[in-house]
GROMACS .gro file of C-alpha atoms in nm:
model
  452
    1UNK     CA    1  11.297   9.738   4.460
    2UNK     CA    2  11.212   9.953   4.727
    3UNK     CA    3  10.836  10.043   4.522
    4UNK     CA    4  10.748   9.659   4.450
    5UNK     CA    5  10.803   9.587   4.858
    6UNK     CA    6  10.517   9.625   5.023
    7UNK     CA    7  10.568   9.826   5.334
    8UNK     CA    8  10.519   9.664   5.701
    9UNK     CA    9  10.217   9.878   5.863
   10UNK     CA   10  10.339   9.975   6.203
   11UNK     CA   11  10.118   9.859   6.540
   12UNK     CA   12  10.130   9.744   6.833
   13UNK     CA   13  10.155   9.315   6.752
   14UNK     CA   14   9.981   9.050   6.951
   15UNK     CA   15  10.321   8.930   7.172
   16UNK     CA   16  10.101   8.888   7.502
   17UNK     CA   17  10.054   8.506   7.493
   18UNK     CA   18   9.821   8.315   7.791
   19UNK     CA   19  10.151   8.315   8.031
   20UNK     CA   20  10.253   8.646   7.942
   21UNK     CA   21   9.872   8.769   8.081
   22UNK     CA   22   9.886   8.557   8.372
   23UNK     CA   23  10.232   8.697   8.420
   24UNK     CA   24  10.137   9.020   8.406
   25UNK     CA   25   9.842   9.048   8.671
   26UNK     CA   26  10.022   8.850   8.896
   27UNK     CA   27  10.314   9.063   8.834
   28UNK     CA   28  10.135   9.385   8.878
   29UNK     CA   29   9.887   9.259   9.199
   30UNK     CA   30  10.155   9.081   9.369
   31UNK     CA   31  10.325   9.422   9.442
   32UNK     CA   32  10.405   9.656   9.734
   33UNK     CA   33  10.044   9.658   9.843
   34UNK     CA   34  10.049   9.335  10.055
   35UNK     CA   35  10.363   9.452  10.263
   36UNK     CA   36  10.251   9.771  10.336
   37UNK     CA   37   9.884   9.759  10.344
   38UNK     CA   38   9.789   9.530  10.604
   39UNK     CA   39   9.882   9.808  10.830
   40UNK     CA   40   9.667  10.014  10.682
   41UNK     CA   41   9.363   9.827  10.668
   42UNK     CA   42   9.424   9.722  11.040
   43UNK     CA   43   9.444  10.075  11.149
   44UNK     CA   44   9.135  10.158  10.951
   45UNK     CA   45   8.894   9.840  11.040
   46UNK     CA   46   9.009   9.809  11.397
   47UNK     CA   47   9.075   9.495  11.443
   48UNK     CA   48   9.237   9.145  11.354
   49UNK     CA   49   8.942   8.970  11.271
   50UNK     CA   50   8.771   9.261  11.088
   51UNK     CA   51   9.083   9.341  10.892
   52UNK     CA   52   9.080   8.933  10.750
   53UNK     CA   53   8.731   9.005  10.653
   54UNK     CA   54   8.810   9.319  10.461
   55UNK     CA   55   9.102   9.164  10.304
   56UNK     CA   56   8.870   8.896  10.172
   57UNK     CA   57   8.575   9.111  10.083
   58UNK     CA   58   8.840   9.298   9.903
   59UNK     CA   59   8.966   8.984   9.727
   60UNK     CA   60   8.552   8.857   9.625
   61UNK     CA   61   8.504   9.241   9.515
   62UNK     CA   62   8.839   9.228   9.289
   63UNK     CA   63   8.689   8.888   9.096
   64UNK     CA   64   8.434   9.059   9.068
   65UNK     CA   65   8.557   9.344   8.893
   66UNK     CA   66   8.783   9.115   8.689
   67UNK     CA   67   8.482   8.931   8.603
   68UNK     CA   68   8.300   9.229   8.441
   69UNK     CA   69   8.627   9.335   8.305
   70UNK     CA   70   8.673   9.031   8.090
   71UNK     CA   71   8.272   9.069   7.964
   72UNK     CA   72   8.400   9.406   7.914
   73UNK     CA   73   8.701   9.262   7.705
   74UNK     CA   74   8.471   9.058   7.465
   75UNK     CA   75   8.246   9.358   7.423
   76UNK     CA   76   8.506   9.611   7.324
   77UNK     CA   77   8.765   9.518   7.149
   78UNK     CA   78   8.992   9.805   7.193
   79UNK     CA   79   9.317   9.870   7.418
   80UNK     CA   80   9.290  10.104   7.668
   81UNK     CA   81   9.110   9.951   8.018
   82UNK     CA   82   8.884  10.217   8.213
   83UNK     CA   83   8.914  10.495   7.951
   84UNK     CA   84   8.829  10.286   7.638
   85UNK     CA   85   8.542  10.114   7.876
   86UNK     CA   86   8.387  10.480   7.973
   87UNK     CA   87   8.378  10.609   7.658
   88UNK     CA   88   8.257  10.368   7.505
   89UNK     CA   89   7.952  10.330   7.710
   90UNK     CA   90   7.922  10.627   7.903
   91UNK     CA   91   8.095  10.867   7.638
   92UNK     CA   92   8.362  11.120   7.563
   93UNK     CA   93   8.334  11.375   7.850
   94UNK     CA   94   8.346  11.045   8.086
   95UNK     CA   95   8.687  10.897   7.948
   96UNK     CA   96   8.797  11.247   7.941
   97UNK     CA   97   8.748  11.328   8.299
   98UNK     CA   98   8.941  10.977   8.386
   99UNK     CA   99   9.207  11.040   8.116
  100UNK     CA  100   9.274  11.386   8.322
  101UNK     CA  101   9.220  11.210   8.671
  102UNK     CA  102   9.460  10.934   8.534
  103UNK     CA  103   9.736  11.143   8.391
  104UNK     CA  104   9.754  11.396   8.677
  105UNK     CA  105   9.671  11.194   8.922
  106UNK     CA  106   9.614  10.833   8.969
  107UNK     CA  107   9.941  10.687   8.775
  108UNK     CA  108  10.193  10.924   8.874
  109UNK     CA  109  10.070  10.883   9.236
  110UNK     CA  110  10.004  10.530   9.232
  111UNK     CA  111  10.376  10.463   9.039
  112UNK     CA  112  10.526  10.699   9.313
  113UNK     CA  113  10.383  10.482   9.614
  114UNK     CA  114  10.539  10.185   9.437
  115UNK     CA  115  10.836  10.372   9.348
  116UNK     CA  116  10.909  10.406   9.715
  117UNK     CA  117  10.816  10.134   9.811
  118UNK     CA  118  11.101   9.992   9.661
  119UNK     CA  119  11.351  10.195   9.724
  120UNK     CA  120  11.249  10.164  10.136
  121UNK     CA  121  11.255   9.741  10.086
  122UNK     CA  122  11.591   9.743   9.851
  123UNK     CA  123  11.789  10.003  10.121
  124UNK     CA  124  11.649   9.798  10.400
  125UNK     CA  125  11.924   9.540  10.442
  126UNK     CA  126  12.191   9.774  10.435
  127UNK     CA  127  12.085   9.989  10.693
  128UNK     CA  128  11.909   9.713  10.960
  129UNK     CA  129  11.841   9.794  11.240
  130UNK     CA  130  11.782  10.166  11.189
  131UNK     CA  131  11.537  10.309  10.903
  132UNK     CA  132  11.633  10.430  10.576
  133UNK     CA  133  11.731  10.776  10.503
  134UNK     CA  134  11.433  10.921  10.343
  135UNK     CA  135  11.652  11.110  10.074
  136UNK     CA  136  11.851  10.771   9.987
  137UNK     CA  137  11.514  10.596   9.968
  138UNK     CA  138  11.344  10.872   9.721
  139UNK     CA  139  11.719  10.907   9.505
  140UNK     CA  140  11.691  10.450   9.503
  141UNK     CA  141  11.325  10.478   9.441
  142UNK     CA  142  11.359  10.728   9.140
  143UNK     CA  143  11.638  10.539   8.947
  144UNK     CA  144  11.412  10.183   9.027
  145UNK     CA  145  11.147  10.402   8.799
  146UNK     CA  146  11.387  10.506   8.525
  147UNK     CA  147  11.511  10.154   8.459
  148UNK     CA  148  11.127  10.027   8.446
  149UNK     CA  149  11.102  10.330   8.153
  150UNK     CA  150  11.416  10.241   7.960
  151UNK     CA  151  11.299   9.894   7.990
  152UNK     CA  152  10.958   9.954   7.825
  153UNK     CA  153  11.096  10.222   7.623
  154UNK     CA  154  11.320   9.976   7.422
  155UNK     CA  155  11.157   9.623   7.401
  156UNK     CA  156  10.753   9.489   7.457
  157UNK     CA  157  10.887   9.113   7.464
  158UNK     CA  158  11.167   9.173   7.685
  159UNK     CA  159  10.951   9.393   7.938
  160UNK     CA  160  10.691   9.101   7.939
  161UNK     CA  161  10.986   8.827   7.970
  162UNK     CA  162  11.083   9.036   8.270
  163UNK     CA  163  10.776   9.018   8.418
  164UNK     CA  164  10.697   8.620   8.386
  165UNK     CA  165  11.050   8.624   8.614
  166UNK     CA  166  10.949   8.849   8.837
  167UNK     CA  167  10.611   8.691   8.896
  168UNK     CA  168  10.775   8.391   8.998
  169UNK     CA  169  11.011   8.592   9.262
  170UNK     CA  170  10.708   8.755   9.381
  171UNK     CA  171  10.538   8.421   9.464
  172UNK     CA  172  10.907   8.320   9.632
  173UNK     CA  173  10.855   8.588   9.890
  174UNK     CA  174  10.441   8.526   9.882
  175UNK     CA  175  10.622   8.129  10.012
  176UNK     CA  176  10.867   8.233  10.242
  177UNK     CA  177  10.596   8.445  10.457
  178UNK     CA  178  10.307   8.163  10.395
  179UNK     CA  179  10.521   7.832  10.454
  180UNK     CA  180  10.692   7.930  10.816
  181UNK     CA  181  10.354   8.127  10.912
  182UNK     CA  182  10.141   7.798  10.850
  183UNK     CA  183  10.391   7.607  11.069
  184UNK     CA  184  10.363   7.821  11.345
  185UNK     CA  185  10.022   7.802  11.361
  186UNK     CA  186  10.004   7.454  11.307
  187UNK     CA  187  10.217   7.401  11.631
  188UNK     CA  188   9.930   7.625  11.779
  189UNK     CA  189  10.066   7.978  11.780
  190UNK     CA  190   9.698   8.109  11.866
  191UNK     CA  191   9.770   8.345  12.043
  192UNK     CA  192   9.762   8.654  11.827
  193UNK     CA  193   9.375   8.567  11.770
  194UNK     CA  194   9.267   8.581  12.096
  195UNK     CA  195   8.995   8.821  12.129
  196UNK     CA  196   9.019   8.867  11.693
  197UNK     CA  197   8.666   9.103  11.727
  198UNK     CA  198   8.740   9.326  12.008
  199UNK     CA  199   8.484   9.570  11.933
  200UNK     CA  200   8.678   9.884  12.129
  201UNK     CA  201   8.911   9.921  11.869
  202UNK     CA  202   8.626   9.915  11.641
  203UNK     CA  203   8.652  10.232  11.330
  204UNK     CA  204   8.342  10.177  11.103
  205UNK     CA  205   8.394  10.514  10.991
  206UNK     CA  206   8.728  10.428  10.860
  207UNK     CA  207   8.627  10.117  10.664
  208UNK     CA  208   8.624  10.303  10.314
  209UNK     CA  209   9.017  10.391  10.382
  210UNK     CA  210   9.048  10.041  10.498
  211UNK     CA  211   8.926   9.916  10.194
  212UNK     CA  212   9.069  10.126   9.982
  213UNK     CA  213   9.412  10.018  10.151
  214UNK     CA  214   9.308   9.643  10.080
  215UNK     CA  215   9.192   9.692   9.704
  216UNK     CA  216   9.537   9.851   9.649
  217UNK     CA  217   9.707   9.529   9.750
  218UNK     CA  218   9.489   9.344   9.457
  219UNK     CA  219   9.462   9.609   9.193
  220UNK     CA  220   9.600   9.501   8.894
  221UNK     CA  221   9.348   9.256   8.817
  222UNK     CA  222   9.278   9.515   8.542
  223UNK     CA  223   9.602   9.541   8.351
  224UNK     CA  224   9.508   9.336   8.051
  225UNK     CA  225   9.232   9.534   7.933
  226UNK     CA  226   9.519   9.788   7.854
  227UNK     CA  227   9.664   9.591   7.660
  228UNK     CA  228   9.360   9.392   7.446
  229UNK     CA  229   9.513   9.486   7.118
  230UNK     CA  230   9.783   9.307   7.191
  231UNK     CA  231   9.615   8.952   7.360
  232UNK     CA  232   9.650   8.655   7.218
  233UNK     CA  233   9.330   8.505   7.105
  234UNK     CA  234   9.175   8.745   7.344
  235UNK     CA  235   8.814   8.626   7.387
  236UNK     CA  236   8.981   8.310   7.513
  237UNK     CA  237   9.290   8.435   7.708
  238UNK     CA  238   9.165   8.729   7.840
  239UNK     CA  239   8.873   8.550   8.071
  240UNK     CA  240   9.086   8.251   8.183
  241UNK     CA  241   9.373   8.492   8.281
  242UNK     CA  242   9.162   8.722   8.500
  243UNK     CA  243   9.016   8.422   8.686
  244UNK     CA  244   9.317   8.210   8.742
  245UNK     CA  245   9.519   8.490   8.857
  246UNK     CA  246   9.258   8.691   9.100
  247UNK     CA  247   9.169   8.347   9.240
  248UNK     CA  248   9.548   8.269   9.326
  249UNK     CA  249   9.600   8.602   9.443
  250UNK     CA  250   9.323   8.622   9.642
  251UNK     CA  251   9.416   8.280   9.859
  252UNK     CA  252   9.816   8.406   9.866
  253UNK     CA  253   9.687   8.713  10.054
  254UNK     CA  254   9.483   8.508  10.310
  255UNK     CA  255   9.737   8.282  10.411
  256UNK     CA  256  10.001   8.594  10.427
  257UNK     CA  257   9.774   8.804  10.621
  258UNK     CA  258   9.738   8.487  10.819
  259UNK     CA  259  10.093   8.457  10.867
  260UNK     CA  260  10.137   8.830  10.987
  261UNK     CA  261   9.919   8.737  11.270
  262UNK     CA  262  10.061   8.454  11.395
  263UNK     CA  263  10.356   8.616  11.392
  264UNK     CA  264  10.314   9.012  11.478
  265UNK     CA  265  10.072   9.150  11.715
  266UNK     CA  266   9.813   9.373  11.620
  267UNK     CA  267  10.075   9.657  11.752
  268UNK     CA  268  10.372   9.513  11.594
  269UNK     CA  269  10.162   9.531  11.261
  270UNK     CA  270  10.075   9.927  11.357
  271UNK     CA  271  10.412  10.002  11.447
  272UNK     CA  272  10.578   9.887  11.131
  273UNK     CA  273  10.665  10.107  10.861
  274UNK     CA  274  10.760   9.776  10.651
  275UNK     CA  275  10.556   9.446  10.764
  276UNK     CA  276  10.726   9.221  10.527
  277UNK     CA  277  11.053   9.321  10.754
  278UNK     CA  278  10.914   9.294  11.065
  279UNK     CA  279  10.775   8.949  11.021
  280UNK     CA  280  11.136   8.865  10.907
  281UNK     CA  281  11.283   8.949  11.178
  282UNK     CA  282  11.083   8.759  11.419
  283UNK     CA  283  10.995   8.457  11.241
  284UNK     CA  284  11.401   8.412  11.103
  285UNK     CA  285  11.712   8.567  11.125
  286UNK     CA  286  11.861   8.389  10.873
  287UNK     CA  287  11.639   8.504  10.543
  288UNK     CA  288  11.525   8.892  10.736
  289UNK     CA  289  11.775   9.040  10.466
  290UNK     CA  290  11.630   8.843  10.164
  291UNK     CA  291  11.268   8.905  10.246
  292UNK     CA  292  11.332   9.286  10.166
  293UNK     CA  293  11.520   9.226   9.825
  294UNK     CA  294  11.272   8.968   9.726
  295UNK     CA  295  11.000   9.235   9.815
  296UNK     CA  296  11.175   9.538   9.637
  297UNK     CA  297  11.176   9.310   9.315
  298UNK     CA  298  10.800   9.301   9.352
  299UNK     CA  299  10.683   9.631   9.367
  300UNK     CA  300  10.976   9.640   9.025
  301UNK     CA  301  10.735   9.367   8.893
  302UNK     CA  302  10.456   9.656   8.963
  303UNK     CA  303  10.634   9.929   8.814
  304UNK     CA  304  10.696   9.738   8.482
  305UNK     CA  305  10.345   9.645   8.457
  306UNK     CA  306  10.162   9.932   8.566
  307UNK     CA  307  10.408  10.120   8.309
  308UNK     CA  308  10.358   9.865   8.051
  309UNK     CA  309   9.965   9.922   8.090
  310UNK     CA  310   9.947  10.289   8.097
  311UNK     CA  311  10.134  10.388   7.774
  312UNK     CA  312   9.911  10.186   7.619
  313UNK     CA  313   9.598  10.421   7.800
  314UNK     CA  314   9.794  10.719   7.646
  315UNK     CA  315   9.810  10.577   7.250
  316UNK     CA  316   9.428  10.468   7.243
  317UNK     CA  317   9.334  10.809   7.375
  318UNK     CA  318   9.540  11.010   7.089
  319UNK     CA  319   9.410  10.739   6.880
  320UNK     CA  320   9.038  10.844   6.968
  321UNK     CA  321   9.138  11.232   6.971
  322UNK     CA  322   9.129  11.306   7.311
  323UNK     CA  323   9.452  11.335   7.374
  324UNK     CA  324   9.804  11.511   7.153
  325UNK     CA  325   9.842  11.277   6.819
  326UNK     CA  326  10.225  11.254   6.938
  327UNK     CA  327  10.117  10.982   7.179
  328UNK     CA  328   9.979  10.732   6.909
  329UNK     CA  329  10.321  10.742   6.758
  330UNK     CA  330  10.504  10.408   6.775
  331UNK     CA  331  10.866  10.387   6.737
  332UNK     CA  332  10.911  10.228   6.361
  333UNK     CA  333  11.186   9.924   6.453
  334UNK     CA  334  11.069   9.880   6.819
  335UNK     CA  335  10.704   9.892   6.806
  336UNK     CA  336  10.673  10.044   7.163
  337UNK     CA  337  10.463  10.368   7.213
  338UNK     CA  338  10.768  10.581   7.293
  339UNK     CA  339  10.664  10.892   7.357
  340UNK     CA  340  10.336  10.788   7.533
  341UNK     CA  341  10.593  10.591   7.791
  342UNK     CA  342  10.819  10.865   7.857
  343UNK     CA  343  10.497  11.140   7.921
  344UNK     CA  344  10.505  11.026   8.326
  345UNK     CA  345  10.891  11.090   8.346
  346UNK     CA  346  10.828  11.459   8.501
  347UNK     CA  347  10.487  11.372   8.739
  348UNK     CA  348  10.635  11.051   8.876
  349UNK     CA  349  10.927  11.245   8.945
  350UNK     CA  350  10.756  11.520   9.117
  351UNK     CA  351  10.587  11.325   9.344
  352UNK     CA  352  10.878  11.060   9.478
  353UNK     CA  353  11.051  11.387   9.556
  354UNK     CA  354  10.749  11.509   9.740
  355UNK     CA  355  10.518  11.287   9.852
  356UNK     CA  356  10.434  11.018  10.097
  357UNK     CA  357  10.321  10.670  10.073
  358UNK     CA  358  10.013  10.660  10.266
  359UNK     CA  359   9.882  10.973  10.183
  360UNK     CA  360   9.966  10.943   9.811
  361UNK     CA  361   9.741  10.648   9.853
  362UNK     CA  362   9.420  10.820   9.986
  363UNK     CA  363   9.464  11.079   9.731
  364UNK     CA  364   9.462  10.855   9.411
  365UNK     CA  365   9.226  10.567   9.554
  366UNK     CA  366   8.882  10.825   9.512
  367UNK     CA  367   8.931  10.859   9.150
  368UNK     CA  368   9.082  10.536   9.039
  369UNK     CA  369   8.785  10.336   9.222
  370UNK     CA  370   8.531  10.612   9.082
  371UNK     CA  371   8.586  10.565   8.744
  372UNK     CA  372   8.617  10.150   8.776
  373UNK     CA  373   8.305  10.179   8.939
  374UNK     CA  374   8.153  10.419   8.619
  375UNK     CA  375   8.326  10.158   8.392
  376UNK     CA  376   8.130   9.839   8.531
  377UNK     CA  377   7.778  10.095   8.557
  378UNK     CA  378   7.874  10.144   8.183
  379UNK     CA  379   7.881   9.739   8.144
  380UNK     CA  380   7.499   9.737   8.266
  381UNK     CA  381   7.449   9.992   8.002
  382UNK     CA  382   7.575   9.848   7.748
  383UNK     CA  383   7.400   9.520   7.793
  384UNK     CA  384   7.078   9.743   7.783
  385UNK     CA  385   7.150   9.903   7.483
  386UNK     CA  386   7.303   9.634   7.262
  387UNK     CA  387   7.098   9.288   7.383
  388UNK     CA  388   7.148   9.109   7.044
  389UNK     CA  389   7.545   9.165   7.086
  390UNK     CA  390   7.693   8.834   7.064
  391UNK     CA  391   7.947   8.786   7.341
  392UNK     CA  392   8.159   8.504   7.423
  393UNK     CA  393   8.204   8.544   7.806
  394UNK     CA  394   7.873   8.666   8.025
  395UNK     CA  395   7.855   8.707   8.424
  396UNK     CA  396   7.577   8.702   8.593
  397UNK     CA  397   7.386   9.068   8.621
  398UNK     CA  398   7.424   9.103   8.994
  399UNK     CA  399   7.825   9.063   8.967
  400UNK     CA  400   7.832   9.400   8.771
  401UNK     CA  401   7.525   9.587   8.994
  402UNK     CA  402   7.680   9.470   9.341
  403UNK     CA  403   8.036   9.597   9.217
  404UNK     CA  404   7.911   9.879   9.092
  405UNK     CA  405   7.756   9.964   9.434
  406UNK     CA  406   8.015   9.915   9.666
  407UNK     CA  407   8.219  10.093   9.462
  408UNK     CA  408   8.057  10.406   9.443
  409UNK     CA  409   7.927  10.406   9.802
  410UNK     CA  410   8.278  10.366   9.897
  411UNK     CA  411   8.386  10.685   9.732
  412UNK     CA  412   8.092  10.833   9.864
  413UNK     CA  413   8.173  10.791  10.237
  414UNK     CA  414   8.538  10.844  10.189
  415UNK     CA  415   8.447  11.190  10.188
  416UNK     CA  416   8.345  11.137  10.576
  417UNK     CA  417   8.624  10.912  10.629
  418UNK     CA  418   8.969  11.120  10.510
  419UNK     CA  419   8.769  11.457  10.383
  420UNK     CA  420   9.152  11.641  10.280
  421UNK     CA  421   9.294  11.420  10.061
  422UNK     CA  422   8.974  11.285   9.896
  423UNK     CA  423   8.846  11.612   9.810
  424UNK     CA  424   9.203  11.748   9.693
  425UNK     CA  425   9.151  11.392   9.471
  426UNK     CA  426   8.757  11.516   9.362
  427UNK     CA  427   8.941  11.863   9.278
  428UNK     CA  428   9.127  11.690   9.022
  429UNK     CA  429   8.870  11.549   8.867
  430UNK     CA  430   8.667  11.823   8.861
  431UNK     CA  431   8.896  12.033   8.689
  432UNK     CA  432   8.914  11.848   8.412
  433UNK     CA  433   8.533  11.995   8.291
  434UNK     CA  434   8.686  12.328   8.190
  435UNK     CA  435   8.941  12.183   7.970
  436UNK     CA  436   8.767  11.956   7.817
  437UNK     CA  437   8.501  12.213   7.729
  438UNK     CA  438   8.724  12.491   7.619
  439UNK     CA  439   9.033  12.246   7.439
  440UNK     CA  440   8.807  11.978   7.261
  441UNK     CA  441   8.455  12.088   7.204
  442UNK     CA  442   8.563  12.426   7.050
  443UNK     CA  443   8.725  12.424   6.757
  444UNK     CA  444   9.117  12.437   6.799
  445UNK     CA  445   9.286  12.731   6.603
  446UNK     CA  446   9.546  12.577   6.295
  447UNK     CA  447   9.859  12.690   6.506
  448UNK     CA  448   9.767  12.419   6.716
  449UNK     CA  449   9.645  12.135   6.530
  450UNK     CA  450  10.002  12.004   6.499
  451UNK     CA  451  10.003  11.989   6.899
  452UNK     CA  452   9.658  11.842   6.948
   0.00000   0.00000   0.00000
């Protein structure tokens, strides 16, 4: 019986319907980054009305990178977001460089920031009016993690069901900032924008941190390009996700940012170690311990999606042979990529222990917005190389070449801006060459090859 059965090949199936998408950007933009980094881009731009106009420069520069990232989509058919992208249009030692940056670097930091994030928001009630302990925060912040990784290491539809709910909490507390903001300033609560543009608090030379606070709060836009394999009808979904969701996004940030400023000072914003909080506090004492829950379950939403994205990052690149075979494994009744989601267990661990929000964020930002910035440069490429490649979804060329230029220049003058941390972040990078030229261009001894 068992012989005249065909047997059911074992992938990763196409469970990621139109809402699911939608579900998951929102889901994974709508995270910590808007209630901790307006402080952040403040105290790098300056200024109120400098800081707006980062936060929507940040927003235009985020469409456009979803923009390319959807061409990108219809081009290459492939799971696996900025590492499939690079290599294939800028090739192997490229995607290798950002597999290493990712894997040692950007996710584990970037899931530790959110990590914290919510364990700070989700002890917050209990403890009003004094701070967290910093040990209770990191313990809260580590078991937040290991639920997201049981989560996604058990079920891909209930992990995505998860998410649709928590993108609709996460545009509850997006509400209950915007709504009593909007009425405030309605009644004419100006008075925070007086003198928006005072040019003595001026910091050009911190704009690059500044925006790399303020592209934090959006990124995310990118998460479905992890998961392309598993779209459905991509070439259709994949475009009409991107837009709707950056577009939303992008006006929900405006009107909070505008409701942090009718609300806090520019020193109330500076002073607060948890914005969201703050402008609880002061605008109503009636919802300033549901403002922090309804925040923690955000940056949750974040951890399930950037964890849901990543292990997929991890099972193309084994796939393609850049990384251990182990990680294209799929477990046979579950069809999740097990071991590929429990591979950032010990790093994420590591740095929640260790680390610190803000400058876990300066040290990831250089290499995540490098290599999205290679990854768009690629898309010009590509177009070059392959003209007669029939593609469903084009932007215009100047979306891709401006992107690709602010990008880079932005990593570029970090370097002036936060010199430490960037170039501990360029280190990282950088020392992927060796391995890459010793592990996978010579030829690996048979004791290995089970390994890698």
């Amino acid at each position: 019986m068992g012989k005249t059965q065909k047997e059911e090949a074992v992938f990763l199936r196409k469970k990621i319907t139109l809402l699911r998408a939608f579900s998951l950007l929102i889901g994974s933009m709508v995270g910590s980054g808007i209630f901790i980094s307006p402080k952040g881009v403040l105290k790098n731009s300056g200024n109120v009305g400098l800081s707006l106009i980062v936060w929507f420069a940040c927003g235009i520069l985020s469409l456009f990178g979803a923009l390319c990232y959807a061409e990108l989509g219809t081009r290459i058919t492939k799971s696996g977001g900025h590492y499939i992208y690079v290599l294939e249009t800028l090739g192997p030692l490229p995607s290798f460089l950002y597999l290493w940056a990712e894997y040692f670097a950007i996710r584990p930091a970037n899931s530790a920031v959110v990590s914290l994030a919510f364990g700070r928001y989700i002890l917050e009630p209990f403890f009003a009016p004094c701070a967290a302990p910093l040990p209770a925060v990191k313990l809260v912040a580590l078991l937040g993690y290991y639920v997201v990784l049981i989560l996604n290491c058990w079920s891909v539809s209930w992990s995505a069901r998860l998410q649709t709910v928590l993108s609709v909490i996460k545009l509850v507390a997006l509400a209950l900032i915007i709504v009593p903001g909007m009425m405030l300033l309605a009644q004419g609560d100006t008075e925070n924008f007086q003198d928006a543009f005072n040019s003595q608090s001026l910091a050009l030379d911190k704009l690059p941190l500044a925006f790399y606070a303020g592209m934090f709060a959006y990124s995310g836009w990118f998460q479905t390009s992890f998961v392309r394999e598993e779209l459905v009808r991509p070439e259709r979904n994949n475009p009409l996700a991107v837009i709707v969701s950056v577009v939303t996004v992008v006006v929900g940030y405006m009107l909070t940012n505008v409701s942090y400023y009718t609300v806090l000072t520019a020193e109330d914003v500076l002073a607060s170690p948890a914005v969201a909080v703050s402008f609880a506090q002061k605008a109503f004492q009636r919802l300033s311990s549901v403002i922090p829950i309804l925040v923690a379950l955000s940056c949750f939403g974040t951890m399930n999606g950037g964890l849901f994205t990543f292990s997929r990052t991890l099972f193309v690149a084994s796939r393609e042979g850049q990384w251990p075979p182990l990680f294209s494994m799929i477990h046979i009744r579950r069809h999740t990529p097990l071991p590929a989601v429990m591979l950032m267990f010990p790093l994420v661990t590591a740095m929640v222990c260790i680390g610190d929000i803000y400058h876990l964020l300066n040290f990831f930002s250089f290499s995540r917005w490098l290599f999205i910035g290679l990854a768009t440069l690629g898309l010009i490429i590509h177009r070059y190389r392959h003209p007669e490649m029939c593609r469903p979804f084009k932007v215009p060329l100047f979306i891709p070449v401006s992107f690709t230029i602010i990008c880079l220049f932005a990593v570029g003058m970090s370097f002036y801006s936060d010199p430490i941390y960037i170039s501990i972040g360029c280190a990282m990078v950088l020392s992927g060459f060796p391995v890459y030229y010793l592990v996978l261009c010579r030829p690996i001894p048979k004791c290995c090859c089970s390994i890698f």
